CSV table of C-alpha atoms and ligand atoms in Angstrom, one decimal:
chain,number,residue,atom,x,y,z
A,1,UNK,CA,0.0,0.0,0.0
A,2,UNK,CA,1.5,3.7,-0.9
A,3,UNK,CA,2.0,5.8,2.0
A,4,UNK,CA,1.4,8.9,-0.4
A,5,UNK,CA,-2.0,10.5,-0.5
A,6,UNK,CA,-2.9,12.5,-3.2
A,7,UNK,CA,-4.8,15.7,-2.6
A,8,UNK,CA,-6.9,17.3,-5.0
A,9,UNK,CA,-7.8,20.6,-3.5
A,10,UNK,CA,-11.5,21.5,-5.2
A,11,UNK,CA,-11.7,25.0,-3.1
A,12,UNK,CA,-11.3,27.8,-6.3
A,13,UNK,CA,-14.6,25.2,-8.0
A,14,UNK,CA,-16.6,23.6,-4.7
A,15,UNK,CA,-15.0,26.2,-2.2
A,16,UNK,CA,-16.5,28.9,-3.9
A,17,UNK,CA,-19.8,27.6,-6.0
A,18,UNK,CA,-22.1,28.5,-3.2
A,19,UNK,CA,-20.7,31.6,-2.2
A,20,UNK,CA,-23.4,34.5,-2.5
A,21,UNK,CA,-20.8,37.2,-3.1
A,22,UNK,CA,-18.9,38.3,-5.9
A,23,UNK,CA,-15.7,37.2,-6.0
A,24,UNK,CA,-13.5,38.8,-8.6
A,25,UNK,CA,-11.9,36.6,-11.6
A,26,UNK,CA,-8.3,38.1,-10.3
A,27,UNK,CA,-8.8,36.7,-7.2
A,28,UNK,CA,-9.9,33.2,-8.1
A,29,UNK,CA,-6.7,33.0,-10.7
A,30,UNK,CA,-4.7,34.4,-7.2
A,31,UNK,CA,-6.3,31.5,-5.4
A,32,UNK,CA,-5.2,28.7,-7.9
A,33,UNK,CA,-1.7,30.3,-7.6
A,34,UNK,CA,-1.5,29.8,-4.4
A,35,UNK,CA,-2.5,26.3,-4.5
A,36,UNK,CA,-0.2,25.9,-6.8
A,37,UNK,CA,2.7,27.2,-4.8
A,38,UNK,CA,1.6,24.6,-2.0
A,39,UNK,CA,2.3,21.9,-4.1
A,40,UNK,CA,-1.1,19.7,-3.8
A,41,UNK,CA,-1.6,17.2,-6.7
A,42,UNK,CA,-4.9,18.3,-8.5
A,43,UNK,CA,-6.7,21.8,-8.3
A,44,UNK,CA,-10.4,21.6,-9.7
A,45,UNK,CA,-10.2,24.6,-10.5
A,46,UNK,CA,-13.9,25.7,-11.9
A,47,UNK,CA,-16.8,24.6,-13.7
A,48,UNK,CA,-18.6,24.6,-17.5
A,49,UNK,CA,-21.9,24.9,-16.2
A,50,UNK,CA,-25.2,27.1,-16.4
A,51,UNK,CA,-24.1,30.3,-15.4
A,52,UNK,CA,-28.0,30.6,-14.7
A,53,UNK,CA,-27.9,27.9,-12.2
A,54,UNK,CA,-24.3,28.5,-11.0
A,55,UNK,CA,-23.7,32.2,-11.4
A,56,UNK,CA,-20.6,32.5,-9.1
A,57,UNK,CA,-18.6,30.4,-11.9
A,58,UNK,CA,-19.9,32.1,-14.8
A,59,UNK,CA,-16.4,33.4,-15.1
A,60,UNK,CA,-14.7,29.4,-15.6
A,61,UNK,CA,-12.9,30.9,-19.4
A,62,UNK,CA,-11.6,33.9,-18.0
A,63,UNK,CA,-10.5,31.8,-15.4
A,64,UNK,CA,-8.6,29.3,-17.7
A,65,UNK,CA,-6.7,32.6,-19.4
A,66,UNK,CA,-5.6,33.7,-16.1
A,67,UNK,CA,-4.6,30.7,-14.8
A,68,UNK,CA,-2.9,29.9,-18.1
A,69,UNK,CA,-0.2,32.1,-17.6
A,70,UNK,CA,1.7,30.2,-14.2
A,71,UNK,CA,0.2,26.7,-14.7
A,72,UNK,CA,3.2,24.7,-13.9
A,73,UNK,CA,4.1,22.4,-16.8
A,74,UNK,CA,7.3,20.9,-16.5
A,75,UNK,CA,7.3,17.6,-14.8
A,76,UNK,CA,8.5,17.5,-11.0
A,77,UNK,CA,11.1,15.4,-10.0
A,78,UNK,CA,9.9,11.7,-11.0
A,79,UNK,CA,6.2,13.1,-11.1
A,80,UNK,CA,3.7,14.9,-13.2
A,81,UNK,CA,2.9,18.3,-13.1
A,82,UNK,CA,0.2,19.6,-11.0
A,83,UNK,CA,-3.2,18.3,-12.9
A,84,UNK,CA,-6.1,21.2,-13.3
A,85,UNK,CA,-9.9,19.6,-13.7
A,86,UNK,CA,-12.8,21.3,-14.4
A,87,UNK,CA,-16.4,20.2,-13.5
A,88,UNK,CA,-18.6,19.6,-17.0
A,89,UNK,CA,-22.2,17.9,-17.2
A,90,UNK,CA,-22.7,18.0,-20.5
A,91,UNK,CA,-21.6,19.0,-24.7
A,92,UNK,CA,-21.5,22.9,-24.0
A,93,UNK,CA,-19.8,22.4,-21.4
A,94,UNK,CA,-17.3,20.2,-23.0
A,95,UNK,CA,-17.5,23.1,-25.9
A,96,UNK,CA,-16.4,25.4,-23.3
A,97,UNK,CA,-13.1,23.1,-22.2
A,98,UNK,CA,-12.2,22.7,-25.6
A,99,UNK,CA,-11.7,26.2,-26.4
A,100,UNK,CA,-10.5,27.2,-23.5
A,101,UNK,CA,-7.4,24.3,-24.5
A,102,UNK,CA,-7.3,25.5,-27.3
A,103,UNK,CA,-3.8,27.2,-29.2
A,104,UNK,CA,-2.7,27.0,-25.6
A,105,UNK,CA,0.5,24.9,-25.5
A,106,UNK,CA,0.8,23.0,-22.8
A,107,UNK,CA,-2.9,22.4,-22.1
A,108,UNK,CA,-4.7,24.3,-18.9
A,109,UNK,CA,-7.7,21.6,-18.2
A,110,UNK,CA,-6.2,18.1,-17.7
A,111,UNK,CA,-9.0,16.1,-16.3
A,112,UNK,CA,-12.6,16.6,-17.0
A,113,UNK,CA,-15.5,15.6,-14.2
A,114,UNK,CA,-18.5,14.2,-15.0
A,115,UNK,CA,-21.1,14.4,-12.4
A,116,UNK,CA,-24.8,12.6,-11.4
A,117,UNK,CA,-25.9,11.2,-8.1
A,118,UNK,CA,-26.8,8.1,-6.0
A,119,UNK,CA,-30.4,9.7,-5.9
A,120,UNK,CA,-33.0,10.2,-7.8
A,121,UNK,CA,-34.3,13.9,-6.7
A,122,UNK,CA,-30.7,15.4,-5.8
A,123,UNK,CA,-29.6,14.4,-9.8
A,124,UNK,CA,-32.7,16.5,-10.9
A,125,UNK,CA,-32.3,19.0,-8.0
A,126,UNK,CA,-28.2,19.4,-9.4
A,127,UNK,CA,-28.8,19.3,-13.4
A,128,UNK,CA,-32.5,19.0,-14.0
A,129,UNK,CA,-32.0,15.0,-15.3
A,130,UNK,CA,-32.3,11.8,-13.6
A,131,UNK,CA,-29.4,9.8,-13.1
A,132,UNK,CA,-29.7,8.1,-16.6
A,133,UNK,CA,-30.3,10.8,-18.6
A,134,UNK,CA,-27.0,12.5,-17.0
A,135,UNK,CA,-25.0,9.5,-17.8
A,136,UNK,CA,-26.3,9.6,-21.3
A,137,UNK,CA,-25.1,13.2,-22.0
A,138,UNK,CA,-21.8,12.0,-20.6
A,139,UNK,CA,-21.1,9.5,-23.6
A,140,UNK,CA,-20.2,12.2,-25.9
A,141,UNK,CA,-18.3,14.5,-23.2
A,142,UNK,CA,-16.2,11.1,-22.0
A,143,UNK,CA,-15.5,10.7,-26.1
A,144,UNK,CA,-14.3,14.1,-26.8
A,145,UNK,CA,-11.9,14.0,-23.8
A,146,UNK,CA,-10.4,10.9,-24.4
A,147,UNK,CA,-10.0,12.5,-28.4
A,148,UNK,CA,-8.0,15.4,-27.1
A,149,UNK,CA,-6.2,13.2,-24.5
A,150,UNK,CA,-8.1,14.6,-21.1
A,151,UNK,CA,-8.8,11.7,-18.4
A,152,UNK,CA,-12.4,11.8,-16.9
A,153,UNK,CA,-13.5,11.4,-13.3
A,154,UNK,CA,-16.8,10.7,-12.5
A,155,UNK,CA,-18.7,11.8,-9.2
A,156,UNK,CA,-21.1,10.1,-7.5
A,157,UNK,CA,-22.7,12.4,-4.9
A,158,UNK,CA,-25.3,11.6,-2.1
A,159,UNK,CA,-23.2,8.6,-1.3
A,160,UNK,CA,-24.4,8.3,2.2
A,161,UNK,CA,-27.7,10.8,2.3
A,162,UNK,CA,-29.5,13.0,-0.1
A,163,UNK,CA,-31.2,16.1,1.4
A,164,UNK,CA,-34.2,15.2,-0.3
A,165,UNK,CA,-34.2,11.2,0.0
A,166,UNK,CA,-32.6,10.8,3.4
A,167,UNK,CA,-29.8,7.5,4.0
A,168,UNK,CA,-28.7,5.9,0.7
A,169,UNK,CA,-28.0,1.7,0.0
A,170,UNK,CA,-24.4,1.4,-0.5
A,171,UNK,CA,-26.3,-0.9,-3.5
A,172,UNK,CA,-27.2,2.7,-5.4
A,173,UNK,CA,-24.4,3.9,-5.1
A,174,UNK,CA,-22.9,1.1,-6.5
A,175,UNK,CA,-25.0,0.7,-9.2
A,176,UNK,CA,-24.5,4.3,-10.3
A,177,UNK,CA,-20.4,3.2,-10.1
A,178,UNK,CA,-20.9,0.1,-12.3
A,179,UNK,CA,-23.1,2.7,-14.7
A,180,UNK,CA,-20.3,5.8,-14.5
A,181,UNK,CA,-17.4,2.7,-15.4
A,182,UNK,CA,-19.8,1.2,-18.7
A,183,UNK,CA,-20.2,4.5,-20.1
A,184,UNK,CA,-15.9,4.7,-20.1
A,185,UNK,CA,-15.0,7.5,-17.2
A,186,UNK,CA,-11.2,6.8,-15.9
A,187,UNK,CA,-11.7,7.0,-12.3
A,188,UNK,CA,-14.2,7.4,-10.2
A,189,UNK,CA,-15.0,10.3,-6.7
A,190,UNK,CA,-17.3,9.5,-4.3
A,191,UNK,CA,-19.5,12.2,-2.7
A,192,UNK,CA,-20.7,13.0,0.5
A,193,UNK,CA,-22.3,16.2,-0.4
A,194,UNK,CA,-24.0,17.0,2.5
A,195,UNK,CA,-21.9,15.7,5.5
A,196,UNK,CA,-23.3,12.5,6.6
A,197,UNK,CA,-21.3,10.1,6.6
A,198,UNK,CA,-19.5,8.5,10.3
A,199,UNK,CA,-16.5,6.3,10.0
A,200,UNK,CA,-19.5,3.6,10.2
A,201,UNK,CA,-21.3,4.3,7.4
A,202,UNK,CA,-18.2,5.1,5.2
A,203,UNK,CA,-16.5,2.1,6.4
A,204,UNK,CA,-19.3,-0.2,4.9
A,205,UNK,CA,-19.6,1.6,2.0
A,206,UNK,CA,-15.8,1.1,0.8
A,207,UNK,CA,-15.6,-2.1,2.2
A,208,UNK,CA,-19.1,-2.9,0.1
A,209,UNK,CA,-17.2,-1.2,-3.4
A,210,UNK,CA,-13.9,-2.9,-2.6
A,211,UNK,CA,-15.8,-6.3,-2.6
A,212,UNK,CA,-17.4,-5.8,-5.7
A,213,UNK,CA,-14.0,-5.6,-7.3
A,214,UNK,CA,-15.3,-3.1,-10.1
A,215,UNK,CA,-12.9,-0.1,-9.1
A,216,UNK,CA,-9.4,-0.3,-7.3
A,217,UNK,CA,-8.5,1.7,-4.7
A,218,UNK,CA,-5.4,3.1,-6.4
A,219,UNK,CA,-4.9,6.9,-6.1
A,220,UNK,CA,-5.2,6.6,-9.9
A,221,UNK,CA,-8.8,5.3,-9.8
A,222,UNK,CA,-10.5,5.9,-6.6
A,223,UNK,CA,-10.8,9.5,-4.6
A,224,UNK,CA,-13.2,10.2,-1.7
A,225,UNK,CA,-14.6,13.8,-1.9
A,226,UNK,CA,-16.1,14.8,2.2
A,227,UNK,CA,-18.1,17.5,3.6
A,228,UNK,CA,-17.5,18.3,6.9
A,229,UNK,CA,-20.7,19.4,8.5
A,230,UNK,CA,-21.2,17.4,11.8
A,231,UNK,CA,-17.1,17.6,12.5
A,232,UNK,CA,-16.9,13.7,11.4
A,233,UNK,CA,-14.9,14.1,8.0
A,234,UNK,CA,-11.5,13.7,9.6
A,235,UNK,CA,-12.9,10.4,11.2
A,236,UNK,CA,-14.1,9.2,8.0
A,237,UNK,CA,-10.6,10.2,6.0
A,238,UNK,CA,-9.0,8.4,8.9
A,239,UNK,CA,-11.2,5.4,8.6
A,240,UNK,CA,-10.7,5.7,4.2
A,241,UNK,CA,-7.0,5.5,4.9
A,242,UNK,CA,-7.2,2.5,6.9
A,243,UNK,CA,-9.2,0.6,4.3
A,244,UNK,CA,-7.0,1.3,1.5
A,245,UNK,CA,-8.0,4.7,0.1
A,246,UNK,CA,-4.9,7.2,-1.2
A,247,UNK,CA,-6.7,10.1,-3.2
A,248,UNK,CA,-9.0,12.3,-1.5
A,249,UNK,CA,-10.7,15.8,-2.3
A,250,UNK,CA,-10.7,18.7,0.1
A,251,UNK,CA,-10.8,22.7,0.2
A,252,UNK,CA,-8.7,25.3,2.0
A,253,UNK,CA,-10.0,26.8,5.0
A,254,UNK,CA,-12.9,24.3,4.9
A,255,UNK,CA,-15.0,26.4,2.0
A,256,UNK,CA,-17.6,25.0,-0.1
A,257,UNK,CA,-20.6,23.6,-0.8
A,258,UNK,CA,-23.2,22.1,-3.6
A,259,UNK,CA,-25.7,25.1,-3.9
A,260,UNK,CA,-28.4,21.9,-4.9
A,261,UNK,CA,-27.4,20.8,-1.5
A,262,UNK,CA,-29.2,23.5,0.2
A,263,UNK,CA,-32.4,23.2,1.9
A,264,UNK,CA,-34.4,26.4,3.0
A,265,UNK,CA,-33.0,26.5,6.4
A,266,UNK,CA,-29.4,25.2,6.1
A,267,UNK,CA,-26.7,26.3,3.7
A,268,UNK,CA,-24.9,22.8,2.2
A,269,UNK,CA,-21.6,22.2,4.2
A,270,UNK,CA,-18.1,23.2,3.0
A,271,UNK,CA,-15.6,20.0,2.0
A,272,UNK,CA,-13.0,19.1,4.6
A,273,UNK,CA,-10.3,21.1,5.4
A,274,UNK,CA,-7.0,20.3,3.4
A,275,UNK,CA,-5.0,21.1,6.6
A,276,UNK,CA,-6.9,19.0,8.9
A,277,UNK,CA,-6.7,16.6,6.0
A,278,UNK,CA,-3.4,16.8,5.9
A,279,UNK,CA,-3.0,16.5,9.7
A,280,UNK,CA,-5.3,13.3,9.7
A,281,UNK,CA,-2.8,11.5,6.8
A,282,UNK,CA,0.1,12.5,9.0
A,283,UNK,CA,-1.2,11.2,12.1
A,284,UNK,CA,-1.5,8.0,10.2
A,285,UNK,CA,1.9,7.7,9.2
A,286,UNK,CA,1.5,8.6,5.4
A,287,UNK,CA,2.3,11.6,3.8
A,288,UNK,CA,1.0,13.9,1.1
A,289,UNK,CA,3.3,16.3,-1.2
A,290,UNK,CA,1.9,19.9,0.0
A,291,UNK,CA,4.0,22.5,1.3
A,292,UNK,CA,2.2,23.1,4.6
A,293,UNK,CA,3.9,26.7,5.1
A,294,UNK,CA,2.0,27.8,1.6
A,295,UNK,CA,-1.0,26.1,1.9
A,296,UNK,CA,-1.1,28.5,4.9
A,297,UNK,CA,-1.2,31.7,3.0
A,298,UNK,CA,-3.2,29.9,0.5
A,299,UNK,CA,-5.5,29.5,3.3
A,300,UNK,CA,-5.6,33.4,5.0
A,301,UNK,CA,-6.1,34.7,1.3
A,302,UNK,CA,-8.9,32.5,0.1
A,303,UNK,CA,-10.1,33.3,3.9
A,304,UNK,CA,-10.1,36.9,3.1
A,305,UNK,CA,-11.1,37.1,-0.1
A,306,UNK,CA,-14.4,34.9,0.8
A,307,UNK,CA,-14.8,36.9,3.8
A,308,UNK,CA,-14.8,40.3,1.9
A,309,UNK,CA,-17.4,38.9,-0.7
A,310,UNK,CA,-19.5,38.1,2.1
A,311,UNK,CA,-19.9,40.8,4.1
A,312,UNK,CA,-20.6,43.3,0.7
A,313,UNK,CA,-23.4,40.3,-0.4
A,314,UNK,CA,-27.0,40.6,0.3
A,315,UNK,CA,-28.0,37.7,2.4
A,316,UNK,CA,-30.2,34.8,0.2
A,317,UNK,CA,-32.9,32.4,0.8
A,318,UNK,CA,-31.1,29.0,0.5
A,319,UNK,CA,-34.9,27.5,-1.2
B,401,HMG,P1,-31.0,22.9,-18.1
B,401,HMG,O1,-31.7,24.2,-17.7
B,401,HMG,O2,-31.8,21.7,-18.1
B,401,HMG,O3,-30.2,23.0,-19.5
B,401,HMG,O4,-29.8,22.7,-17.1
B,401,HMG,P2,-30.6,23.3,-20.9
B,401,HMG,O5,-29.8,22.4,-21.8
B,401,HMG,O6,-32.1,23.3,-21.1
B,401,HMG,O7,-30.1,24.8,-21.2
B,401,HMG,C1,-30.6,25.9,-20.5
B,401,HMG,C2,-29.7,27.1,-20.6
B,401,HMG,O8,-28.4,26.8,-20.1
B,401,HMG,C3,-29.4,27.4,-22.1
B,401,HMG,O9,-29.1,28.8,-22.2
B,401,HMG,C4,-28.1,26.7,-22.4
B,401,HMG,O10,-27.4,27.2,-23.4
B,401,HMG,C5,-27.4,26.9,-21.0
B,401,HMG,P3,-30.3,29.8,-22.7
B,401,HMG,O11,-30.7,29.3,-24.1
B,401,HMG,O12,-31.4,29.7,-21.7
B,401,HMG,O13,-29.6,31.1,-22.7
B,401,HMG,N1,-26.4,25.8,-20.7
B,401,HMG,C6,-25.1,26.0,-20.5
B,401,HMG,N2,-24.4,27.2,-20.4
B,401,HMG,C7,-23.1,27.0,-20.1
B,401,HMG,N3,-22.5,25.9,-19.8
B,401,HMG,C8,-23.2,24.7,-19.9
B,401,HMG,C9,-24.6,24.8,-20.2
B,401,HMG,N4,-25.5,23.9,-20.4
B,401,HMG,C10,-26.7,24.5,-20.7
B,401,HMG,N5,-22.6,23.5,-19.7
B,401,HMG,C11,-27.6,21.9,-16.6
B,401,HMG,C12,-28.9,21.6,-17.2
B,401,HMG,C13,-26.8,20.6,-16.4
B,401,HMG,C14,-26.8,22.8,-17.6
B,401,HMG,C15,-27.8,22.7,-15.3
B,401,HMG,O14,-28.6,21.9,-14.5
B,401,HMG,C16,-26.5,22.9,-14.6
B,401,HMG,O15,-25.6,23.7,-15.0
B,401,HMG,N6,-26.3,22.3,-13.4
B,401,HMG,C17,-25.0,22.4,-12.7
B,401,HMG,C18,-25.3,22.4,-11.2
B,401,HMG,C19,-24.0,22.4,-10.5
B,401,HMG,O16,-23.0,22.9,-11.0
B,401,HMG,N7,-24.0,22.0,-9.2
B,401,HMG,C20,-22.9,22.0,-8.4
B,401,HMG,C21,-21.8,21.0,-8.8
B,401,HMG,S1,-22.1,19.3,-8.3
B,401,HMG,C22,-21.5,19.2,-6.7
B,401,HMG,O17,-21.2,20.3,-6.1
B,401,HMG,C23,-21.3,17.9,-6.0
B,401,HMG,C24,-19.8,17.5,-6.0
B,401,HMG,O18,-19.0,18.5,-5.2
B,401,HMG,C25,-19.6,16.1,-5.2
B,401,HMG,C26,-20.4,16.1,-3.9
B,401,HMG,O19,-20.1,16.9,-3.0
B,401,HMG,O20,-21.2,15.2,-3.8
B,401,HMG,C27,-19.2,17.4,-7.4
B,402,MG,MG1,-18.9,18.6,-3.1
């Protein structure tokens, strides 16, 4: 078993999709920068989707451009570069990452992420489909990425709960794995998008999707993506790296949120903080390759930054 973890840090897309303030371009390129500078493996670092529905990343070109200009892309020693993903659920999205590569030498967007659900009503909540009509518009997304050489993850969110459905089968999920793997997607993220998950419930879960043998565990294949909402994700990440699990997402200073995730009286949870994270993997006797000292100032400018937006942003009913 590696005793490397693999971080993908998902704040400048999850961190910052529910935030009800403006939150300038310049400071969202400043943000991936940073992240940069700390060294973590992956940065999602925005999404092709309906402006309408998802206003704060409206911005996910102007993003690229900006964050075109410092992406490292020389290999590190014995490594790859740091990857760049971007959230897409369906063609114009994927029209959207194919310009945005385009004429630029090396590519920005490395990985594109696919996304549906364990349940029913969050999947038409999240992109007005049900789970198999998402996974159908992904057929053509999956082929035009493997085309220009882009791997795919796929996401399965409301692994444990859906705000709508309440507790999930570990059998759904599943399913919607086996479904995600037949249409062709390279690796595959599980979601706990609202935070319910205990070491318990994750721990049957894995032990559920190691023993149907479909996906490995490999950092390559497998990441776990946790909200933190009851103060149980390091648990859960502690209980993940136990059973096998090396890739995992998270997002600096804890940010984030899926805005579908909402209900009218609670705002969806942020993802798990990439320190504490870090701090769980450590305690475990693994290791990740972040620079802790600039995932710190990483930290106390997204911090700011989210803070400013928030205070200037006219408070919203989460319905
Ligand atoms: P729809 O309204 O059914 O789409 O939305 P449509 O095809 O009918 O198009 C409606 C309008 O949107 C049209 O514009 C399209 O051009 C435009 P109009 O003619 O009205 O001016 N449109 C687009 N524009 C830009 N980019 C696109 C795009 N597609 C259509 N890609 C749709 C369907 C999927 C687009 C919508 O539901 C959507 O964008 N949903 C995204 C919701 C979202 O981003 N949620 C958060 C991410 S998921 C998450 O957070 C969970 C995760 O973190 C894991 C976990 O925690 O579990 C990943
Ligand atoms: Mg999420």
């Amino acid at each position: 078993m590696p005793d490397l973890v693999r971080i993908t840090d998902v704040s400048p897309r999850d961190g910052l999709q529910n935030e009800p303030g403006v939150i300038a371009t310049s400071d969202k390129v400043r943000l991936i920068e940073l992240l940069c500078a700390a060294n973590v493996d992956e940065i999602e670092v925005t999404s092709f989707v309906s402006p309408k529905w998802v206003p704060q990343l409206g911005d996910a070109p102007d993003v690229i451009a900006g964050a075109a200009a410092f992406k490292p892309a020389s290999s590190r020693a014995g490594t790859s570069a740091i990857a760049f993903s971007a959230l897409v659920p369906n063609e114009k999205g994927m029209d959207g990452v194919t310009l945005a590569n385009s004429g630029r030498h090396p590519r920005v967007i490395d990985k594109v992420s696919v996304f549906t659900a364990a349940s029913e009503t969050f999947a038409r909540r999240n992109t007005n489909a049900s789970i198999a009509e998402s996974i159908e518009r992904f057929a053509p997304v999956i082929r035009r990425s493997h085309e220009q050489g882009l791997r795919v993850r796929g996401y399965v969110s409301t692994i444990i709960a859906c705000p709508f459905e309440g507790p999930i089968a570990p059998d759904a999920v599943l399913n919607v794995v086996d479904r995600l793997l037949d249409a062709g997607v390279d690796e595959i993220d599980l979601g706990d998008t609202i935070g319910a998950a205990t070491p318990e419930t994750i721990g049957v879960l894995l032990r559920r999707t190691i023993a149907a043998g479909r996906v490995s565990l490999s950092p390559e294949a497998f990441t776990l993506h946790l909200h933190d909402t009851r103060g149980l994700a390091g648990a859960c990440a502690a209980e993940a790296l136990r059973l096998g699990v090396r890739s995992f997402d998270s997002a600096i200073a804890g940010l984030g949120g899926c805005p579908y995730a909402s209900t009218p009286t609670s705002r969806a949870p942020g993802n798990i903080d990439t320190s504490l994270l870090i701090s769980v993997i450590e305690r475990a006797g693994l290791r990740t390759r972040v620079n802790a000292e600039a995932l710190r100032d990483a930290a106390a400018f997204a911090t700011r930054v989210v803070g400013e937006a928030r205070a200037s942003a006219t408070p919203r009913n989460h319905a």
